[in-house]
XYZ file of C-alpha atoms in Angstrom:
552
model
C -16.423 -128.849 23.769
C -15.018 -131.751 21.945
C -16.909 -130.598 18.610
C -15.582 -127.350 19.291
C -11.643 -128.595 19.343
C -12.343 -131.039 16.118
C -14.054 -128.017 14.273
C -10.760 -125.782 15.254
C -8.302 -128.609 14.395
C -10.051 -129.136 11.003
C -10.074 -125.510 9.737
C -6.182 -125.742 10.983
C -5.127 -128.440 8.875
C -7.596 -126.560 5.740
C -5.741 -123.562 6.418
C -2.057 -124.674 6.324
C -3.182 -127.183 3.501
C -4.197 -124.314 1.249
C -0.713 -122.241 2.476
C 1.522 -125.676 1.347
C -0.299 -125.760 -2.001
C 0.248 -121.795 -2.324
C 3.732 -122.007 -1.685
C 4.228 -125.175 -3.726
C 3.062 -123.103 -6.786
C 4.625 -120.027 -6.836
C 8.211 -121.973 -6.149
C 7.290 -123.691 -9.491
C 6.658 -120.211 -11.012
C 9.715 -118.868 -9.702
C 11.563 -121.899 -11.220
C 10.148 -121.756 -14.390
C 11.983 -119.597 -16.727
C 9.969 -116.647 -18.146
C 9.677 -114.152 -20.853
C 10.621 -110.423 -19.621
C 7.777 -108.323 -19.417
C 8.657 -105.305 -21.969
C 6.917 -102.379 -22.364
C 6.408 -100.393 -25.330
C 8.886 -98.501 -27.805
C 8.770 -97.185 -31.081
C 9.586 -99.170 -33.703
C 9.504 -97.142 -36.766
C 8.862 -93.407 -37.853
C 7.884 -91.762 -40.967
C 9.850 -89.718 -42.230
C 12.809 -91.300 -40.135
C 14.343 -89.034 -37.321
C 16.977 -86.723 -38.881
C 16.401 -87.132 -42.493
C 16.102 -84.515 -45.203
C 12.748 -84.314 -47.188
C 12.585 -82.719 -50.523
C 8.765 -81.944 -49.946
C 5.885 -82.245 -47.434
C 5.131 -85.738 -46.248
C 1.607 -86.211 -46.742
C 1.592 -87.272 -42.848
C 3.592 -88.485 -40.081
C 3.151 -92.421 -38.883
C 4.486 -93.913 -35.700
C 4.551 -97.178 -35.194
C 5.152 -99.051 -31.389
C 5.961 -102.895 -31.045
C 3.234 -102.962 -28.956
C -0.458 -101.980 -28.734
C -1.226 -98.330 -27.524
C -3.955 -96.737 -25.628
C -6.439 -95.410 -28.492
C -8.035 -92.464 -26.534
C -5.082 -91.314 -24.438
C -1.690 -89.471 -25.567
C -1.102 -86.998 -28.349
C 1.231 -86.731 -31.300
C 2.179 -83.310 -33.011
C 4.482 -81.632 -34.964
C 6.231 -78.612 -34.612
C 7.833 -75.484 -36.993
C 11.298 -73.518 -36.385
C 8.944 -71.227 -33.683
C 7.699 -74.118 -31.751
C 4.096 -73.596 -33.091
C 1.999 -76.843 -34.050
C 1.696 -76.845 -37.812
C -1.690 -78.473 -37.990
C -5.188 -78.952 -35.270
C -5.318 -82.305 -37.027
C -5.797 -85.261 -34.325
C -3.497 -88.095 -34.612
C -5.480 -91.341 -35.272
C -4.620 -94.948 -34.501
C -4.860 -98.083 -36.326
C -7.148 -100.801 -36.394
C -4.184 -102.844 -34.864
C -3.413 -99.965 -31.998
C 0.063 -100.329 -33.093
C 0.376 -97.119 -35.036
C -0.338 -93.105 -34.754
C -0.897 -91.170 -38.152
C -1.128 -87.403 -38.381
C -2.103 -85.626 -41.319
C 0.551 -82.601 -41.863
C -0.763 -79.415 -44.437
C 1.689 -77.941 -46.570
C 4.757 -77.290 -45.397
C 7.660 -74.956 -46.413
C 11.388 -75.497 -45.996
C 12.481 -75.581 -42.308
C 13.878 -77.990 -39.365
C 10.374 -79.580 -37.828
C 10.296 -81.230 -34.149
C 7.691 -84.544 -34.226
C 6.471 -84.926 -30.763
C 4.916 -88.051 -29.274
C 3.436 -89.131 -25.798
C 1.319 -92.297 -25.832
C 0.382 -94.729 -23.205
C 0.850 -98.306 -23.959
C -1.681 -101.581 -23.891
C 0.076 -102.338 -19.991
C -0.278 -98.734 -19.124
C 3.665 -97.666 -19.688
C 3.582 -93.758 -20.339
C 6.321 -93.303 -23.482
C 7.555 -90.013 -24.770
C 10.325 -88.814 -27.206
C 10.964 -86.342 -30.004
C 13.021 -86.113 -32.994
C 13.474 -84.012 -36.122
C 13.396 -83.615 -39.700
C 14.236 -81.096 -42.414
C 12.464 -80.220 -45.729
C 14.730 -78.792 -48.526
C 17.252 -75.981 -47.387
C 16.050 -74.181 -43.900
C 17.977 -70.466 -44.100
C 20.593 -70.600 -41.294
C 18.869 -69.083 -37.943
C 18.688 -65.052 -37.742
C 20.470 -63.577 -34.495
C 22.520 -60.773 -33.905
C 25.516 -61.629 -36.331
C 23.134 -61.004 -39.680
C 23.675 -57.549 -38.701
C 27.203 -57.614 -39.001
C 28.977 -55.563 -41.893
C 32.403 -57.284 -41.112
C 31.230 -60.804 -42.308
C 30.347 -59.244 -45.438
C 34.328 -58.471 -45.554
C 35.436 -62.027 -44.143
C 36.681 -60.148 -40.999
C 36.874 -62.294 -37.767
C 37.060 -61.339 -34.372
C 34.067 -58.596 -33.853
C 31.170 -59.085 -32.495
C 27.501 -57.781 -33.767
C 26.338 -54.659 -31.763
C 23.782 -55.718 -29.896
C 23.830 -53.043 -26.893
C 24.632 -49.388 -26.787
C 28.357 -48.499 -25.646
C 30.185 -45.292 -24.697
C 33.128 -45.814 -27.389
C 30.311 -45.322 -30.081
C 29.302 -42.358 -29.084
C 30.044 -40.304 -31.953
C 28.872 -42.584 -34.320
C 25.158 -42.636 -32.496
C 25.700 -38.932 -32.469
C 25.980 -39.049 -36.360
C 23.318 -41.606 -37.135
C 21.259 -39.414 -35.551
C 21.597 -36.339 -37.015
C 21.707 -38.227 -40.636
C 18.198 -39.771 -39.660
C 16.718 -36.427 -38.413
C 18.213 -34.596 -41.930
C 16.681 -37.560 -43.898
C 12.993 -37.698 -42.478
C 12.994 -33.697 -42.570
C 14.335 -33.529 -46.523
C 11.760 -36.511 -47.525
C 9.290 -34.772 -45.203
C 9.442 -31.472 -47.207
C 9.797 -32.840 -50.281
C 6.311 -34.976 -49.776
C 4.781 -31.778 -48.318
C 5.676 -29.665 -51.509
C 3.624 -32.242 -53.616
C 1.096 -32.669 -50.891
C 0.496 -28.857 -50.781
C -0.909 -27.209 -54.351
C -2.577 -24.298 -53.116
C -0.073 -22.588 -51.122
C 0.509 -19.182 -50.358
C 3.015 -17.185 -50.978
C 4.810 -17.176 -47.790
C 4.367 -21.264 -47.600
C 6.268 -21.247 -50.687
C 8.851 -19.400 -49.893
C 9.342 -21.139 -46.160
C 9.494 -24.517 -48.370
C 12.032 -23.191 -50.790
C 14.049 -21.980 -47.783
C 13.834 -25.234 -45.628
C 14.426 -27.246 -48.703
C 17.839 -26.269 -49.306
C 18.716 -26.191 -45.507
C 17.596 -29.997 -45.298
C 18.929 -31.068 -48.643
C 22.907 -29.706 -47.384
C 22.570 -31.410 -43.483
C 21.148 -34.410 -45.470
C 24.329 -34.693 -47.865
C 26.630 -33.546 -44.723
C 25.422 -35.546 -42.375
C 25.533 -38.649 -44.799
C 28.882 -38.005 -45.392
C 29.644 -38.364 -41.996
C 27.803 -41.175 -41.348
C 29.701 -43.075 -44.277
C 32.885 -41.636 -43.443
C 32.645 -42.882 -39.774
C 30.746 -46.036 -40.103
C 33.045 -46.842 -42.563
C 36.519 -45.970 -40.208
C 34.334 -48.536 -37.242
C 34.258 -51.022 -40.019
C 37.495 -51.206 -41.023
C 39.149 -50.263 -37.849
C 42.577 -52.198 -37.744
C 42.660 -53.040 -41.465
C 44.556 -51.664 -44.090
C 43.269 -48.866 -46.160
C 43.435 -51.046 -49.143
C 39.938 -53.119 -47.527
C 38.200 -49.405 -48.162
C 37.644 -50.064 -51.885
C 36.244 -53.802 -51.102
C 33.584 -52.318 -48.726
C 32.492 -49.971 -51.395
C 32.975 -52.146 -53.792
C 32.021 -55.442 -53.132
C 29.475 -55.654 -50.689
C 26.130 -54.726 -50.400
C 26.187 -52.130 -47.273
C 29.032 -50.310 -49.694
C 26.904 -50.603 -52.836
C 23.984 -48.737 -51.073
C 26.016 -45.904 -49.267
C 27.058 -45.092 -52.632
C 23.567 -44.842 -53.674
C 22.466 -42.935 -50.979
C 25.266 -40.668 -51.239
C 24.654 -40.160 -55.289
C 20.946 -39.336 -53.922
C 21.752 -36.495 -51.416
C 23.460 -34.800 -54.468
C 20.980 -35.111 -56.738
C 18.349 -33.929 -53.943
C 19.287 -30.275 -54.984
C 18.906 -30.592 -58.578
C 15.204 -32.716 -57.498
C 13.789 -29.747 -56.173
C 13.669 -27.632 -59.219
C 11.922 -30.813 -60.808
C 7.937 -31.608 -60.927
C 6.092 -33.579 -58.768
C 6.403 -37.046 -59.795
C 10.266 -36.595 -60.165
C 9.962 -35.474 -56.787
C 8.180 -38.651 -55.245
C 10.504 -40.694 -57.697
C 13.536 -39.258 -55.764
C 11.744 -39.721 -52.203
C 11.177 -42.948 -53.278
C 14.499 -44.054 -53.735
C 16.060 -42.340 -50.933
C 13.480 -44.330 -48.930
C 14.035 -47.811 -50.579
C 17.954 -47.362 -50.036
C 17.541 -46.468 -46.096
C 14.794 -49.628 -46.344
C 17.228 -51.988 -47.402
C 20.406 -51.129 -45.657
C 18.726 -52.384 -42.133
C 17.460 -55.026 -39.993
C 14.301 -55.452 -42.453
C 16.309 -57.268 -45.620
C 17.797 -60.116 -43.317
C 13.794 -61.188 -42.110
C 11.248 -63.429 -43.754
C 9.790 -62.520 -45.836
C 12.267 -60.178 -46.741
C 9.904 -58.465 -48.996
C 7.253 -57.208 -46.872
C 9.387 -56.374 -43.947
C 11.202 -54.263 -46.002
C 8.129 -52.608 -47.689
C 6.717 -52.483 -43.930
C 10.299 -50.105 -43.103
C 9.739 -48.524 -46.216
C 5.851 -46.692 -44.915
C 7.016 -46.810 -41.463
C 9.625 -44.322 -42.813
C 7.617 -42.441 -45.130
C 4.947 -41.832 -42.361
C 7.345 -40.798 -40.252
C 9.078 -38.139 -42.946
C 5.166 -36.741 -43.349
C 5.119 -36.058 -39.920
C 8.153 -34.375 -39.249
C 8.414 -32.318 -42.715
C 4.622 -30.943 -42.034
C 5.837 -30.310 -38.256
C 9.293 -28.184 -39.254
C 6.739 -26.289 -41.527
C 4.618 -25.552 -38.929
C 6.933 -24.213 -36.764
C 8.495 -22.297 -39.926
C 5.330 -20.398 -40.135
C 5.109 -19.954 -37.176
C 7.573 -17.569 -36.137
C 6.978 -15.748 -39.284
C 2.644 -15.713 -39.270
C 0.831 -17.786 -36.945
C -2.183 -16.971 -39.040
C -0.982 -18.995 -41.910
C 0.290 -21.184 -39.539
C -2.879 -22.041 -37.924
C -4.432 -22.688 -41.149
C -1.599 -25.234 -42.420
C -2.189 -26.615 -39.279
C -5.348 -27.855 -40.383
C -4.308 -29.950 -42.563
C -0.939 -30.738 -40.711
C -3.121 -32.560 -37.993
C -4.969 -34.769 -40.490
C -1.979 -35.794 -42.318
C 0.282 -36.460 -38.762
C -2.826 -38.187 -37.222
C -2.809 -41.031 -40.562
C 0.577 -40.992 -40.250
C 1.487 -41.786 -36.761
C -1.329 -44.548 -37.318
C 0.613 -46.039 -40.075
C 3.704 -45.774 -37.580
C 2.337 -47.599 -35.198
C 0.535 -49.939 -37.433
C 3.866 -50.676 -39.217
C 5.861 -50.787 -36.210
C 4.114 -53.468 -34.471
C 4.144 -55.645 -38.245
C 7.835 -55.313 -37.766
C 7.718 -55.911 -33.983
C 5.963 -59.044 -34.653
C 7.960 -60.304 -37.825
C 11.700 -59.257 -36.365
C 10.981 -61.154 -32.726
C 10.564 -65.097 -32.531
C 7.872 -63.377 -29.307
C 7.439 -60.296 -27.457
C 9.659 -62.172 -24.530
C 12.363 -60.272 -26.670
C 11.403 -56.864 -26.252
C 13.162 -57.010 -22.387
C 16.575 -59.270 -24.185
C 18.461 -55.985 -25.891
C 19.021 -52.705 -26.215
C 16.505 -52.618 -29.554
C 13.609 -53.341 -26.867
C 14.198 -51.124 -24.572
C 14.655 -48.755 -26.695
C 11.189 -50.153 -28.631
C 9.760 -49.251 -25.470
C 10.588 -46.047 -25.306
C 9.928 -44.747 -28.402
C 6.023 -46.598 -27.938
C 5.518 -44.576 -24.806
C 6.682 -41.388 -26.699
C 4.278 -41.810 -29.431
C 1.267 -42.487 -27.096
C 2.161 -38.842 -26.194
C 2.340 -37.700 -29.760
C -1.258 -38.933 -29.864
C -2.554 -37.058 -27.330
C -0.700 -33.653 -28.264
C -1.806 -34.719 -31.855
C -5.495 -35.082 -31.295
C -5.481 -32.088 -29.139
C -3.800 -29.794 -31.990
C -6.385 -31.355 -34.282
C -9.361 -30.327 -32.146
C -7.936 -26.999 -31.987
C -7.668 -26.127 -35.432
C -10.768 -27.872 -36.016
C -12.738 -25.097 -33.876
C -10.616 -22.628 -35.826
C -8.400 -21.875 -32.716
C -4.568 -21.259 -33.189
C -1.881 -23.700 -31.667
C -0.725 -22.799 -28.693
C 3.411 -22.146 -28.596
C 3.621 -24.611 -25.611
C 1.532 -27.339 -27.156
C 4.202 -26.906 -30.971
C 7.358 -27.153 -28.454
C 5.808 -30.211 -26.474
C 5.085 -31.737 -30.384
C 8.679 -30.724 -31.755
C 10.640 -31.602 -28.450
C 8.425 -35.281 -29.177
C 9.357 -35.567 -32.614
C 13.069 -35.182 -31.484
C 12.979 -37.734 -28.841
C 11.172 -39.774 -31.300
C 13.636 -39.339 -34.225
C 17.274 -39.675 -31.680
C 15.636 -42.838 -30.726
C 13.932 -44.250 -33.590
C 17.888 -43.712 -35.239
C 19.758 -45.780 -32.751
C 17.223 -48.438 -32.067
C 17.392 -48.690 -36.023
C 21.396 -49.406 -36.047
C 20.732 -51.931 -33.089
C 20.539 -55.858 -33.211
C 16.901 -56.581 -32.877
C 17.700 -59.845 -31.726
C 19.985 -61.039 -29.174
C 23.796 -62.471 -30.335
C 24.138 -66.924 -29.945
C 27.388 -67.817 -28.009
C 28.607 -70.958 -28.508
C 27.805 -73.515 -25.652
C 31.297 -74.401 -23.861
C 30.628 -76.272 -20.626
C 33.704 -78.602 -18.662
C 33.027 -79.841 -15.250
C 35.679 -81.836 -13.555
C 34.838 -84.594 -11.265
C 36.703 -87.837 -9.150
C 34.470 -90.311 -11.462
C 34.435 -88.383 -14.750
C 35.550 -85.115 -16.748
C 33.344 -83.740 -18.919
C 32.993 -81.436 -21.994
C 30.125 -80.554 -23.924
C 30.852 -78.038 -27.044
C 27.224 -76.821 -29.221
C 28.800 -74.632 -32.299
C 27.172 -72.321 -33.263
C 24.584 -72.801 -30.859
C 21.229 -71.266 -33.223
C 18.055 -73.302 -34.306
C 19.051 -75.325 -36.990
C 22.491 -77.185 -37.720
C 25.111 -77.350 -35.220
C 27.705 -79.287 -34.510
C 27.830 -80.775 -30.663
C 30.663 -82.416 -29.336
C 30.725 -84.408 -25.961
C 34.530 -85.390 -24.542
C 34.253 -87.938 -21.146
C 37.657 -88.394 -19.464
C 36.828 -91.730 -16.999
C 39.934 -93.061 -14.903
C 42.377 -95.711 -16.537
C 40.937 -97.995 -13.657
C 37.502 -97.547 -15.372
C 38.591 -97.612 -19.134
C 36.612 -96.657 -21.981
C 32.725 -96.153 -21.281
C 30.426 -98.879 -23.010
C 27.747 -96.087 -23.813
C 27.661 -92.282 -24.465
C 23.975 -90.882 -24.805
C 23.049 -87.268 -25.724
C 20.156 -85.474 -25.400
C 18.361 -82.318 -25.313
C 15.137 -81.515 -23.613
C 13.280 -78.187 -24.118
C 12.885 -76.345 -20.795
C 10.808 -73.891 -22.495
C 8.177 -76.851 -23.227
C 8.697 -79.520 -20.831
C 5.944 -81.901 -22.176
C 8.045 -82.475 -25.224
C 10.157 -85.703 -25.065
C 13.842 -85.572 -25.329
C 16.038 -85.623 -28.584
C 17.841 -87.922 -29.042
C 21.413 -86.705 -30.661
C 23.144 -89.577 -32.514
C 26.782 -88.822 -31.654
C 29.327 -91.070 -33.058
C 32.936 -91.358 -31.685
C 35.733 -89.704 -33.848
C 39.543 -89.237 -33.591
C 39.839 -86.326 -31.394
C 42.794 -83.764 -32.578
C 42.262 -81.743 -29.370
C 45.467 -82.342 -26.885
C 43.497 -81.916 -24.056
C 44.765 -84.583 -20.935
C 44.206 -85.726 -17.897
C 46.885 -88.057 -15.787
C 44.919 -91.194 -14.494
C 42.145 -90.146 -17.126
C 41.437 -91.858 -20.049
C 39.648 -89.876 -22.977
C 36.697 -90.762 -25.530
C 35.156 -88.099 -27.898
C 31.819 -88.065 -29.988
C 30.672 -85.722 -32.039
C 27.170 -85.065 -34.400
C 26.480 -82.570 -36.752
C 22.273 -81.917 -37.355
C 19.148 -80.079 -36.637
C 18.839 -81.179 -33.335
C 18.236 -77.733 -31.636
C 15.350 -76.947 -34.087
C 13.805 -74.130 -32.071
C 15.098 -70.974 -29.984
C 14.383 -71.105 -26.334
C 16.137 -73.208 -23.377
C 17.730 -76.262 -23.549
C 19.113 -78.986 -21.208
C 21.446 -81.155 -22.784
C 21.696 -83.950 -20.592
C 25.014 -87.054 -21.574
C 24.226 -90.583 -20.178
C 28.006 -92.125 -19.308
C 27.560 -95.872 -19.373
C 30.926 -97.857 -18.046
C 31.731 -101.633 -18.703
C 30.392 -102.389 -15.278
C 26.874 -100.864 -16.132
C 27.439 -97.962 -13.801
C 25.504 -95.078 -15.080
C 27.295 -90.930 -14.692
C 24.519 -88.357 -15.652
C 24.749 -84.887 -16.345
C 23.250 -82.176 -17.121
C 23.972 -78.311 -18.674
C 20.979 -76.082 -19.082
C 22.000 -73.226 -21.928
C 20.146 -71.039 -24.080
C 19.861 -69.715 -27.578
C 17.926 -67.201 -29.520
């Protein structure tokens, strides 16, 4: 028993030995004064955040103050459409200090470099910034569609959805696009067609001259009226600068010289013929949505067969119908070749269509944004219908069978729903119009405004104004900075706004004011954003808030 106590008592005093040693120790650690533990940040970047490159840096180089997990993390940049520019992998130096991607070619444009490593002690670190190479074109929304900023007219907005108070002005596009596809139509179909008989050559004749006066007629009321929309409010002295000095003016007078000549054309041969198509064409071509698109020159020549396809099919369809009420004989056998032609030539619609589709939206997401989608949509559905009534009227004539009168109205009440449409969704924005970002919230701690002008990819100018109470004073530390919502594994930007005199008389009593301002490429891709300001006061306290806004 007495072994038993001594054994206890000794393992006691081993025990509380050990504890008094323990203790002793980490008092002399917690005395001794130590070095922070820091975790990772980056050091350096090449090319810098926010600079201007004349050319392509052959790569991009990170460099950390620390050491960085080899094997984990990823490091990539990023064009004006959010799309990686290269499947290189990023590799790390001998040191683990750096991260080096090899970038392709680039061309000019704003470019988002986008980092997430892991450092040596485990610390994840993220964070993004941007650079530009030569001159990026300003961002493409709504307002490249609008005629009155050729005239230096403020104070109208782009049309980007259908209204009521344009009524008549649809109601004229409409009927100018339906007389322009129908005289380019006929005119292709009386070069198309050299053996003809004599009753297709007199139909032709006949439905020449009818299309070449409601082309000129309805052109001059599409000028006249699109013209009075323009200029609506302004002095009648702004008429001859329209027509005169800007582009849209310069190629309504060309169209309008065109639907003259068009008469004298038809008495011409065949290659004067095309040359006059042509040119009608090329004018439509490049008075819409395709010139203002990259590259301007194949989305232009992309408009130019969408509309020539389209002219082949409703010319050879008016003919048909022609001949039909007069001999369905001769009818069924122009037919024939009708359905071959319309069948390549709704392929090249389509085919065309979804080239423009594809170049004219940043993604499809936009199709369901405006009018022009919906619209899009519509006319797609419609033409899966001309396919079927189509390939049915070609198997039909094929087995030498006439066309049925119900299966010609189905194709000719198509055409028109295809034509009213294809007319309007023409005159519409494609793309959506950027408002500027204007957000104030009001609060007992702090007032805030954030401005983003204009608010597109590219180069804006972004303006943050804190208000903190005179008891408060000035903040030590304003932070912006934007986050993509549309890809939330990027790191945030970091905007480098810089305080400014602030003209704006905007007060607050108790409130003292502070302004900053930047001007850069800090939004360098459509989508959503959060811009988020860190308010910093002398006493370290730390005000956060956030605005989530959008831009196309």
């Amino acid at each position: 028993m007495t072994e038993t106590r001594r054994s206890i008592t000794t393992t006691c005093k081993s025990f509380f030995t050990l504890l008094t040693v323990f203790m002793m120790i980490a008092v002399m650690l917690l005395g001794i004064p130590g070095k922070a533990e820091a975790h990772a940040e980056l050091e350096r970047a090449s090319p810098e955040a926010n600079t201007r490159l004349d050319g392509t840096p052959e790569d991009v180089e990170l460099t950390f103050n620390e050491s960085i997990e080899s094997q984990v993390g990823s490091l990539e940049v990023l064009d004006s459409r959010s799309n990686s520019v290269t499947s290189n992998e990023p590799v790390t130096s001998q040191d683990r200090k750096s991260l080096k991607l090899q970038l392709p070619k680039l061309g000019e444009g704003v470019y988002t470099v986008a980092y997430q490593v892991i450092s040596a002690d485990g610390h994840p670190i993220s964070g993004s910034y941007v650079f530009m190479i030569g001159n990026p074109p300003e961002g493409v929304d709504a307002s490249a569609f609008d005629p009155h900023q050729a005239l230096g007219h403020e104070g109208h907005s782009a049309s980007t959805q259908l209204s009521t108070g344009q009524f008549i002005l649809y109601a004229v596009r409409i009927a100018y696009y339906a007389a322009l596809l129908f005289a380019v139509g006929l005119v292709f179909w009386s070069v198309l067609v050299r053996k003809r008989s004599t009753l297709i050559e007199e139909t032709m004749k006949k439905w020449e001259q009818l299309a070449m006066r409601a082309l000129l007629v309805s052109a001059l009321l599409y000028v006249f009226i699109h013209s009075r929309e323009i200029l609506k409010d302004y002095p009648s002295s702004e008429y001859s600068r329209l027509f005169l000095s800007t582009s849209i003016g310069h190629l309504w007078i060309g169209l309008l010289v065109l639907a003259v000549i068009g008469f004298a054309v038809l008495r011409f041969s065949r290659p004067f013929k095309l040359i006059w198509a042509a040119a009608i064409l090329g004018v439509e071509s490049w008075s819409g949505h395709a010139v203002v698109f990259k590259p301007k020159l194949l989305t232009v020549l992309l408009d130019f067969i969408h509309l020539a396809a389209g002219a082949v099919w409703a010319g050879g369809l008016v003919l048909v119908l022609a001949l039909w009420f007069s001999d369905r004989k001769e009818a069924g056998r122009f037919a024939l070749t009708f359905s071959r032609a319309a069948l390549l030539s709704i392929t090249l619609l389509v085919l065309s269509g979804v080239g423009m589709t594809l170049l004219f939206l940043p993604s499809l997401k936009y199709l369901f944004y405006t009018s022009w989608g919906t619209l899009l949509l519509i006319k797609t559905g419609v033409v899966l219908l001309v396919l079927v009534t189509g390939g049915i009227l070609h198997l039909r004539t094929r087995k030498g069978e006439l066309p049925t009168t119900s299966l010609l109205r189905v194709d000719a009440g198509l055409m028109a729903v295809i034509i009213a449409v294809a007319a309007l969704f023409t005159y519409v924005s494609p793309l959506p119009a950027n408002e500027p970002v204007y957000y104030h919230k009001m609060g007992e701690d702090m007032h805030l405004t954030l401005q983003i002008n204009p608010n597109k990819p590219g180069v804006n100018q972004l303006i943050a104004r804190v208000w903190l109470p005179d008891k408060v004073g000035e903040p030590k530390s304003v932070l912006l900075r934007l986050r993509s919502a549309d890809h939330e594994e990027l790191g945030p930007i970091d905007v480098p706004i810089q305080s400014f005199v602030d003209k704006e008389l905007t007060t607050f009593d108790g409130y003292i004011k502070t302004s900053y301002k930047a001007e850069g490429p800090f939004i360098p891709f459509a989508g959503r954003w959060i811009a988020e300001v860190r308010v910093m006061d002398k006493e370290d306290n730390e005000i956060v808030r956030t605005y989530e806004f959008r831009n196309y």
